[in-house]
PDB file of C-alpha atoms and ligand atoms in Angstrom:
ATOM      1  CA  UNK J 285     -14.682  -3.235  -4.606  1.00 89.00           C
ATOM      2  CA  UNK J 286     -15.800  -0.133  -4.131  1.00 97.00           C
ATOM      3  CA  UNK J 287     -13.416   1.448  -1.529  1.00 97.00           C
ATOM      4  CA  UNK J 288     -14.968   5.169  -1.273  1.00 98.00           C
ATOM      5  CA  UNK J 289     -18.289   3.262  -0.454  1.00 97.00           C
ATOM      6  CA  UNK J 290     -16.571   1.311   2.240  1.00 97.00           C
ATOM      7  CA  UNK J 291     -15.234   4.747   3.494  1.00 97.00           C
ATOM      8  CA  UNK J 292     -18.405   6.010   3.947  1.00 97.00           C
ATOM      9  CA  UNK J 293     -19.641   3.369   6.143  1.00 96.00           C
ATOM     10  CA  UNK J 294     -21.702   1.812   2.927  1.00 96.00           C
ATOM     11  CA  UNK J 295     -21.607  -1.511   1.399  1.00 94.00           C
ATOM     12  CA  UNK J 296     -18.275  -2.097  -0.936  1.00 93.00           C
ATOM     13  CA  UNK J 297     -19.639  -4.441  -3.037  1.00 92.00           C
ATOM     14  CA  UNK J 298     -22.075  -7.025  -3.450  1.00 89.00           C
ATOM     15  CA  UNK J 299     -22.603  -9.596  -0.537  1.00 85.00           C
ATOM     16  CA  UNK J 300     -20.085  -6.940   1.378  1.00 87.00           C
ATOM     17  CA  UNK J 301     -21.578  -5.649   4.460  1.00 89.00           C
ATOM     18  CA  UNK J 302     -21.117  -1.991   5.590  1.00 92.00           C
ATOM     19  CA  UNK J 303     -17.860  -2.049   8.114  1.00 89.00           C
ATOM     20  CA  UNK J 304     -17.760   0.852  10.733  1.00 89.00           C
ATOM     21  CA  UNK J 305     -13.912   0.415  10.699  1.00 91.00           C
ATOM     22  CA  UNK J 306     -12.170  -0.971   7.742  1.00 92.00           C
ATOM     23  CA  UNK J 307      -9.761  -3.940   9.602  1.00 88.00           C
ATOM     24  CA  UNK J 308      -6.552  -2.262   8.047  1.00 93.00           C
ATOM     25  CA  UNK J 309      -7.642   0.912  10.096  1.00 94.00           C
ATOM     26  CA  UNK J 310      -5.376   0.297  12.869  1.00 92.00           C
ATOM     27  CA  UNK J 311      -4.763   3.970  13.881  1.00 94.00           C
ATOM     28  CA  UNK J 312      -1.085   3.754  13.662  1.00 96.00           C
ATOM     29  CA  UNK J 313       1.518   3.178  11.225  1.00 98.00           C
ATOM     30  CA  UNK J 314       1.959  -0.267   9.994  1.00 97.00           C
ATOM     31  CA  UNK J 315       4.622  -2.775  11.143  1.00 95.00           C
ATOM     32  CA  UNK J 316       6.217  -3.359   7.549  1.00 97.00           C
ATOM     33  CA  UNK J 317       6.393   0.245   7.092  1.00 98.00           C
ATOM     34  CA  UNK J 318       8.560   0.938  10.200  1.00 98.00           C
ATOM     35  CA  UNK J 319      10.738  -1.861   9.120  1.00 97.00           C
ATOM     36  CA  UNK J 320      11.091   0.102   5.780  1.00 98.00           C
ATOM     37  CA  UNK J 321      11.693   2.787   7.813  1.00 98.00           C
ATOM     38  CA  UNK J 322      14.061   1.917  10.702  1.00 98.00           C
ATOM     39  CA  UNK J 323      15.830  -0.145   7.984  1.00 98.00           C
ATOM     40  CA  UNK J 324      16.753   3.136   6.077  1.00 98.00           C
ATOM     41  CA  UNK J 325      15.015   2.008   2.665  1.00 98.00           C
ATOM     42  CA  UNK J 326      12.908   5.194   2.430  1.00 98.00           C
ATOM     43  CA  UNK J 327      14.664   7.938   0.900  1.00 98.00           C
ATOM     44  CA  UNK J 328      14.007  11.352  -0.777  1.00 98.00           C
ATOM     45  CA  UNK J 329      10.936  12.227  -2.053  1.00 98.00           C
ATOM     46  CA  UNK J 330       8.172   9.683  -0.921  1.00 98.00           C
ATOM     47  CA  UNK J 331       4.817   8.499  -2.496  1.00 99.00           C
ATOM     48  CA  UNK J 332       2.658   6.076  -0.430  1.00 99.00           C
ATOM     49  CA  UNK J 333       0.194   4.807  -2.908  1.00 98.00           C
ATOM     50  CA  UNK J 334      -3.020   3.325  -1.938  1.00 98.00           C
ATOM     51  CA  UNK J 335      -2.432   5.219   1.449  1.00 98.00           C
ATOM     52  CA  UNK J 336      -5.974   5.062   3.352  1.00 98.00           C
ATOM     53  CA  UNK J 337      -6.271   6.870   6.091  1.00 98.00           C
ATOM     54  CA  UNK J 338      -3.126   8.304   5.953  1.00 98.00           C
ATOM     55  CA  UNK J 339      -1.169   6.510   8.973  1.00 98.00           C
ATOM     56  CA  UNK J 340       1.653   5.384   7.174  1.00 98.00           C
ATOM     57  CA  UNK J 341       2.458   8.563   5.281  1.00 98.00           C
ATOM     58  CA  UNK J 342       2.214  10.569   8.663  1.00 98.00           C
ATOM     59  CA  UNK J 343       4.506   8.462  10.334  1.00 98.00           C
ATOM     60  CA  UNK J 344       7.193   8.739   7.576  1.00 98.00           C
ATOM     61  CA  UNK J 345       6.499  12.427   7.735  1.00 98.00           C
ATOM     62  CA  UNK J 346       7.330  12.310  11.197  1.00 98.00           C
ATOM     63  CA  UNK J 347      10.897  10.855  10.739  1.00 98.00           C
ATOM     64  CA  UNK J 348      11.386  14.125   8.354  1.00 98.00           C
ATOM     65  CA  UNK J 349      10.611  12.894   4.781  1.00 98.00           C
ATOM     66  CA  UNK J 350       8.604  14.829   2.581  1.00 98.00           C
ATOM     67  CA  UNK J 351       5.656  12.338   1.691  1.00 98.00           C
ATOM     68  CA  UNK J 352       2.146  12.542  -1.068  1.00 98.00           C
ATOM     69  CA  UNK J 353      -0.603  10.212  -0.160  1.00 98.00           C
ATOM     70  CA  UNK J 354      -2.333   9.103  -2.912  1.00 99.00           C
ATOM     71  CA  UNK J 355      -5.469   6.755  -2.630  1.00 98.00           C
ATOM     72  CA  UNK J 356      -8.849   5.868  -4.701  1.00 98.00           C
ATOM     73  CA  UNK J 357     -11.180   7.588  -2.195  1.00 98.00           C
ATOM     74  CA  UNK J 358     -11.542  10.979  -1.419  1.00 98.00           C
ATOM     75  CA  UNK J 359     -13.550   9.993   1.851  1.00 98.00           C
ATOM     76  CA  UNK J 360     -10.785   8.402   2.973  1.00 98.00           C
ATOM     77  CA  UNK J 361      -8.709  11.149   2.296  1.00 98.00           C
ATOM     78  CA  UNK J 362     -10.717  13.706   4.125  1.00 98.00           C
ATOM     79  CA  UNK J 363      -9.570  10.889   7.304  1.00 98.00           C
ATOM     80  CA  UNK J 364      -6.097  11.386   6.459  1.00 98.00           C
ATOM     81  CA  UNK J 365      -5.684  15.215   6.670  1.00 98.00           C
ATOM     82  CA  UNK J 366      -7.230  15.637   9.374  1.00 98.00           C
ATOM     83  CA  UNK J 367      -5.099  12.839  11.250  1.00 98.00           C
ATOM     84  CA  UNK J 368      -2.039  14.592   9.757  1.00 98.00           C
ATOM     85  CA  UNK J 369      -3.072  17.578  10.918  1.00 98.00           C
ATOM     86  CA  UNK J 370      -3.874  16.192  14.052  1.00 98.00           C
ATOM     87  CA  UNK J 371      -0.508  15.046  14.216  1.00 98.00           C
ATOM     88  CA  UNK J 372       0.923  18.493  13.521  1.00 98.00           C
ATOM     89  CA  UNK J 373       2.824  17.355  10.580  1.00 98.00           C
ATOM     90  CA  UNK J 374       2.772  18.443   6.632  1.00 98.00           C
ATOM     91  CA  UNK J 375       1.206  15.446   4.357  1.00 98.00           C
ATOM     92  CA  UNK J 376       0.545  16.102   0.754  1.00 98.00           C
ATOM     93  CA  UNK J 377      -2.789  13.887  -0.020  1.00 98.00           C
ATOM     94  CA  UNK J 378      -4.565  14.003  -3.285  1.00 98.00           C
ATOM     95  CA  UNK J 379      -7.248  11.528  -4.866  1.00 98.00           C
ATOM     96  CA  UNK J 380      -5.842   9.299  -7.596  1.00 98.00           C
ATOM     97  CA  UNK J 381      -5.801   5.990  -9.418  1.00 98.00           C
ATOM     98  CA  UNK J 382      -2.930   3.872  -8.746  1.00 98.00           C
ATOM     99  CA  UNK J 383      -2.862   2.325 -12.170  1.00 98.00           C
ATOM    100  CA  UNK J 384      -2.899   5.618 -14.357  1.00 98.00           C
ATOM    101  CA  UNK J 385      -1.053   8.125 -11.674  1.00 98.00           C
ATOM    102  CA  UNK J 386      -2.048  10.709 -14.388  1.00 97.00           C
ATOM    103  CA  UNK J 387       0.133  13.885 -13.396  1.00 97.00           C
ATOM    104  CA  UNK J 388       2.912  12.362 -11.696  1.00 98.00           C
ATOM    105  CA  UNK J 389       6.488  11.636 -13.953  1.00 97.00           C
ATOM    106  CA  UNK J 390      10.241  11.482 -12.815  1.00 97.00           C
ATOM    107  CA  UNK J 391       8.579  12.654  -9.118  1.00 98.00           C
ATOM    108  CA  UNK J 392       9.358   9.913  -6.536  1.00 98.00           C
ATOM    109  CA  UNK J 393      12.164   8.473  -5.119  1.00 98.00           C
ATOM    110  CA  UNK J 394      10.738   5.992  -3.159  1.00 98.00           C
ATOM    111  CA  UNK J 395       7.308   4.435  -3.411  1.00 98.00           C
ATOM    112  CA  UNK J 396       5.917   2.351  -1.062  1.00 98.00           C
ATOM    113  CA  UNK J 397       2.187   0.331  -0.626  1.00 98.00           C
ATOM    114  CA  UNK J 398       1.105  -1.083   2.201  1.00 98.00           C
ATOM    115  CA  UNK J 399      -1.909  -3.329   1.275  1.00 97.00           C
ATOM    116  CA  UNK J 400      -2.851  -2.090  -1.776  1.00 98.00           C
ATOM    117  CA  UNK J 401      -1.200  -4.263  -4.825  1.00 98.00           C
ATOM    118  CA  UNK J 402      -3.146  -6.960  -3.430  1.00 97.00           C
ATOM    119  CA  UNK J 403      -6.641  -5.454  -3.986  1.00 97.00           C
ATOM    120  CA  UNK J 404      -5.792  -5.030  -7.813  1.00 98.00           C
ATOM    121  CA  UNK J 405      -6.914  -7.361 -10.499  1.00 96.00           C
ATOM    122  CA  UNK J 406      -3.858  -8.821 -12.639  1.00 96.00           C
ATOM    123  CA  UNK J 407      -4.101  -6.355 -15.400  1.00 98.00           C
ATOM    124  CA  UNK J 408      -4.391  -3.353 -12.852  1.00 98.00           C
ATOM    125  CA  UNK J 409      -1.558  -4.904 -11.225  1.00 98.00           C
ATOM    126  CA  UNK J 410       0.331  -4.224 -14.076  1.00 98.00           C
ATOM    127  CA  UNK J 411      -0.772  -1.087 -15.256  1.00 98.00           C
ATOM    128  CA  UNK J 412      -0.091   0.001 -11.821  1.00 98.00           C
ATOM    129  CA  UNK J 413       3.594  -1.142 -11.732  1.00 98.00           C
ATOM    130  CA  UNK J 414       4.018   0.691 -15.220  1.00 98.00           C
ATOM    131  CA  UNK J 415       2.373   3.437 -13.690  1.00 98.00           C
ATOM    132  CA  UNK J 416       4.306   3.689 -10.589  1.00 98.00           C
ATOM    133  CA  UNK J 417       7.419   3.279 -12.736  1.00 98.00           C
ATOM    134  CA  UNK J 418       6.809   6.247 -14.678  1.00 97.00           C
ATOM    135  CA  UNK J 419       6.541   8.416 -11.615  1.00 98.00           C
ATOM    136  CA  UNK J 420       9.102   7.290  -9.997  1.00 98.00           C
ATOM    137  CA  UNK J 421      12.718   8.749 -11.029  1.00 97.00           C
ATOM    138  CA  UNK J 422      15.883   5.760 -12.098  1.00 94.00           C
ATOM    139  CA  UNK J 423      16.834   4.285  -8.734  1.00 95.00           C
ATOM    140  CA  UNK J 424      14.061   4.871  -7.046  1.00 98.00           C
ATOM    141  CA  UNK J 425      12.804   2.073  -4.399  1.00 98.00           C
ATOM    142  CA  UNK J 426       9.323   0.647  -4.320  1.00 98.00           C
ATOM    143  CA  UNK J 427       8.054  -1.203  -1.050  1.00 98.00           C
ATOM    144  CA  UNK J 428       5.418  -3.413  -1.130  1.00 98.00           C
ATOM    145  CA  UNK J 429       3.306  -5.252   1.452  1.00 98.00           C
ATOM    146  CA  UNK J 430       0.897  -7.771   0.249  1.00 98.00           C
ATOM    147  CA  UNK J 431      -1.321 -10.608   0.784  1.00 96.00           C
ATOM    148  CA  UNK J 432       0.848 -13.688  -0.372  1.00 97.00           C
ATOM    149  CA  UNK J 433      -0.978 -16.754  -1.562  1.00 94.00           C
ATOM    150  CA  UNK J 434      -0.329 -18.550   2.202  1.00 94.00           C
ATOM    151  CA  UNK J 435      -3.381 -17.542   3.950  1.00 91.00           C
ATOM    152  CA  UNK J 436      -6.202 -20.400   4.476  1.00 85.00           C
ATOM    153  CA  UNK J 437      -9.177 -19.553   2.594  1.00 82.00           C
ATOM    154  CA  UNK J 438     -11.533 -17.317   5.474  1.00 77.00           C
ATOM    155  CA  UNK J 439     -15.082 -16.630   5.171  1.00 74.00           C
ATOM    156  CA  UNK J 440     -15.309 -13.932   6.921  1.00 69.00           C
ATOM    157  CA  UNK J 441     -12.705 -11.810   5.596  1.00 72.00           C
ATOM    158  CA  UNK J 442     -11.536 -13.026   2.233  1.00 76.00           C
ATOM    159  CA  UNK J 443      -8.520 -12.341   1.361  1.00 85.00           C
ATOM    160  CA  UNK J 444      -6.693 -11.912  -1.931  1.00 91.00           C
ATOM    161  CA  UNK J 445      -4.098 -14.217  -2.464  1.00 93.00           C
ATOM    162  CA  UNK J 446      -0.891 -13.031  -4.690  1.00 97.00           C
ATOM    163  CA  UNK J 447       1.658 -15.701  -5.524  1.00 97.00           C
ATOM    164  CA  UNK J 448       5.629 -15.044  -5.622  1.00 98.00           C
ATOM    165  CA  UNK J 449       5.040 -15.864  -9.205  1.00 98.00           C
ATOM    166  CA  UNK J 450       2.947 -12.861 -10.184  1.00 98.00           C
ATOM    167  CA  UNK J 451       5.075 -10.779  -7.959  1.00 98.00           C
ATOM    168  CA  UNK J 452       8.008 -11.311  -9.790  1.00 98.00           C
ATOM    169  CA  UNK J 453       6.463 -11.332 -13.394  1.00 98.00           C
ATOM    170  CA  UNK J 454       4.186  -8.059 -12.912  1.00 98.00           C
ATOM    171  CA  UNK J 455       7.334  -5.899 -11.205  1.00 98.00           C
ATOM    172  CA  UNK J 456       9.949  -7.409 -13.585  1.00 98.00           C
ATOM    173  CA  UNK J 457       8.185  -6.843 -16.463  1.00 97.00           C
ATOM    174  CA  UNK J 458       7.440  -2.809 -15.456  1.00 97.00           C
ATOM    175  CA  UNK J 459      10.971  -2.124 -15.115  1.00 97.00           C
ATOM    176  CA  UNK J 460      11.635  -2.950 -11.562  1.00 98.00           C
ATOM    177  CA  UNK J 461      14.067  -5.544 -10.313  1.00 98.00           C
ATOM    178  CA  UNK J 462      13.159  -7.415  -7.381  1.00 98.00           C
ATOM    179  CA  UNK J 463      15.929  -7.318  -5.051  1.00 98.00           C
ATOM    180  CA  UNK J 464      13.817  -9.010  -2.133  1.00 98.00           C
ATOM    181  CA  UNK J 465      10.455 -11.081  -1.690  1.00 98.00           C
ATOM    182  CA  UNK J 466      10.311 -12.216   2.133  1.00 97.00           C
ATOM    183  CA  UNK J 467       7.308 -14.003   3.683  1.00 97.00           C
ATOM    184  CA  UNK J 468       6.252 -12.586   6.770  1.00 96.00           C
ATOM    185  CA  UNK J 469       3.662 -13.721   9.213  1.00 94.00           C
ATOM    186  CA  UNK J 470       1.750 -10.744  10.835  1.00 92.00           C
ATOM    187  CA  UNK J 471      -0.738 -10.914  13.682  1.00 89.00           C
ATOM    188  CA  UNK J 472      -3.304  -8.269  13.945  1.00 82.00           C
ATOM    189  CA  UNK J 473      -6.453  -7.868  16.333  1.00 77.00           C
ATOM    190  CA  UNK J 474      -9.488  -7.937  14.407  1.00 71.00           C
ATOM    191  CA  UNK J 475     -13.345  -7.630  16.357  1.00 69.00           C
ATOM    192  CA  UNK J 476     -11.525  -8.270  19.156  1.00 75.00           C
ATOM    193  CA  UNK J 477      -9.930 -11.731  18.219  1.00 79.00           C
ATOM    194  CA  UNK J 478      -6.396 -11.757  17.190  1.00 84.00           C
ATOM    195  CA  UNK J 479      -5.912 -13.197  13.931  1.00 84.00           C
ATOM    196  CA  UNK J 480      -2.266 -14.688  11.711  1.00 89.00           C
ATOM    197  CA  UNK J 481      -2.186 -13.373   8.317  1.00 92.00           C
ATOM    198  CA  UNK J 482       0.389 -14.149   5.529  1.00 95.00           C
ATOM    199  CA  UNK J 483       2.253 -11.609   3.860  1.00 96.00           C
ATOM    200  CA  UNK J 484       5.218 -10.565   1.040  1.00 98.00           C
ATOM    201  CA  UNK J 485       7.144  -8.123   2.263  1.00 98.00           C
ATOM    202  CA  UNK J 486       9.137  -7.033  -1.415  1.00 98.00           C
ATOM    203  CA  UNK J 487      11.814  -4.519  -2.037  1.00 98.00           C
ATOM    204  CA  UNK J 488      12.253  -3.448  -5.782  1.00 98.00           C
ATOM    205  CA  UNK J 489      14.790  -1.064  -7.282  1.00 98.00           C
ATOM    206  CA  UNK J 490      13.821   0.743 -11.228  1.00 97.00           C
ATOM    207  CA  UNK J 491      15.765   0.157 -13.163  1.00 93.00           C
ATOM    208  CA  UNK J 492      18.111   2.980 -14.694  1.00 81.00           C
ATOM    209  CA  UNK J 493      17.741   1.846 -18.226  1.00 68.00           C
ATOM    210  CA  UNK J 494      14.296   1.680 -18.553  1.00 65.00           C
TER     211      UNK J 494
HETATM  212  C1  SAM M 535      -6.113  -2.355   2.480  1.00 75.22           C
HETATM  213  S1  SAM M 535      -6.208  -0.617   2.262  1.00 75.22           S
HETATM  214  C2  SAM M 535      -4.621  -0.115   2.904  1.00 75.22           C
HETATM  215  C3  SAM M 535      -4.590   1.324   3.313  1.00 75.22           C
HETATM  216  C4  SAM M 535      -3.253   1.803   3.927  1.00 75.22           C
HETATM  217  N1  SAM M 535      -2.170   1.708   2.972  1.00 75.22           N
HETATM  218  C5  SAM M 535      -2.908   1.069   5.188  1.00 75.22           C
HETATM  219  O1  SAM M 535      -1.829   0.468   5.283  1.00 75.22           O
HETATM  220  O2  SAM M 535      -3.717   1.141   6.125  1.00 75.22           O
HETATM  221  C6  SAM M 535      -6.011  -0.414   0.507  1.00 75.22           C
HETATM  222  C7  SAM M 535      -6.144   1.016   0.055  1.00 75.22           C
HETATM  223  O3  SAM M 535      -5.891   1.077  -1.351  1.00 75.22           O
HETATM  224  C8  SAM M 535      -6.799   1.995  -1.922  1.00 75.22           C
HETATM  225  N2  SAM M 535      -6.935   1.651  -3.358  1.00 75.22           N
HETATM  226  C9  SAM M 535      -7.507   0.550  -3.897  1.00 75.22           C
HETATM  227  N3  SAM M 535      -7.428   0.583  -5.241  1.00 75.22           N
HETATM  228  C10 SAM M 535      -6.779   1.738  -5.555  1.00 75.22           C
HETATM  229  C11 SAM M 535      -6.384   2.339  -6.773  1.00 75.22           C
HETATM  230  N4  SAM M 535      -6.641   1.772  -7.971  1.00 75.22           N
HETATM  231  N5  SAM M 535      -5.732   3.531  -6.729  1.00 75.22           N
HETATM  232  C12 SAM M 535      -5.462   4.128  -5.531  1.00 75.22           C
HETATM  233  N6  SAM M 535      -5.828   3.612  -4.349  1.00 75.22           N
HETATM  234  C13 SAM M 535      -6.469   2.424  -4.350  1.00 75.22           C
HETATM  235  C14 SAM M 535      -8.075   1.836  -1.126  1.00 75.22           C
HETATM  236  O4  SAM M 535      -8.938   2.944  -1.228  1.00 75.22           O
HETATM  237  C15 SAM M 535      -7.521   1.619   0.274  1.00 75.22           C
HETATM  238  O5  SAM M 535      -7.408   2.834   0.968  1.00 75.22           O
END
């Protein structure tokens, strides 16, 4: 999938049609992430990886972290400062690749992803998780939000499925020990028609040792 095409209002991928408005672009910050928040798991300094258009990372801005935004496409990115500026709030954004994070060691103290694990293939899900523990300092928390394997297949809007299974292999083997995997049904409105959609909610902690 080719996400900085789908930005641009261009077809992702093959048999993809051009979207106006990607569905996750909901123009506010996403429910999981103000659980994270209100539930006092962010902390210190905060990477939001895969972060779109940049609602999430504004929002945690706004409750007074210090946040980077790091996503795939730079047209989405382009989206994202000028909602934060919009918003009147300081949001550090900068193209990257979740599975290297080339230029980022010992930086974050909590990570979290909001629907973007999910759109990696099983080797870039691990890569990623290596990646993400290599930036991130001993302690530090990841949050993740993810398709889980629950959802009935849909035509229309396929969705990748990630099992419990793979959640718990790719983070524990990275370094990170799962300290909770939660299913959580989440209704959004999409073209109008409200739709269920199954999700993980997860809560990892790195390791110190490794
Ligand atoms: C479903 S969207 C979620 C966006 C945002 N987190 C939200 O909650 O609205 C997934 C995002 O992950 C980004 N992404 C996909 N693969 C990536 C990768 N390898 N590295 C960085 N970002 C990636 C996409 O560009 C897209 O913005």
């Amino acid at each position: 999938m080719d996400f900085d095409a789908l930005y641009r209002g261009e077809s992702p991928g093959p048999g993809i049609p051009p979207m106006t408005t990607p569905p996750w672009d909901t123009k506010a910050p996403k429910e999981n992430v103000i659980a994270w928040q209100t539930g006092g798991w962010v902390h210190g300094e905060v990477l939001d990886i895969g972060c779109g258009l940049g609602d999430n990372a504004i929002y945690l801005a706004q409750h007074g972290h210090r946040v980077t935004g790091l996503d795939i496409s730079p047209t989405a990115l382009i989206t994202a400062e000028r909602r934060a500026a919009d918003a009147g709030v300081d949001v550090e954004f900068a193209a990257a690749d979740a599975t290297t994070l080339d230029g980022y060691t010992d930086a974050f103290d909590t990570v979290i992803d909001s629907g973007m694990f999910h759109c990696l293939d099983d080797d870039c899900k691990r890569s990623y998780a290596a990646a993400v523990h290599r930036a991130s300092r001993p302690g530090a928390t990841l949050l993740i939000s993810c398709f889980s394997d629950a959802n009935p297949p849909n035509e229309q809007w396929p969705r990748p499925a990630v099992s419990e299974q793979t959640l718990r292999d790719v983070l524990g083997g990275a370094g990170w020990d799962v300290e909770s995997l939660e299913p959580a049904t989440v209704r959004r409105e999409m073209d109008g028609t409200e739709t269920e959609m199954a999700f993980w909610y997860v809560r990892a902690q790195r390791r110190m040792s490794d």
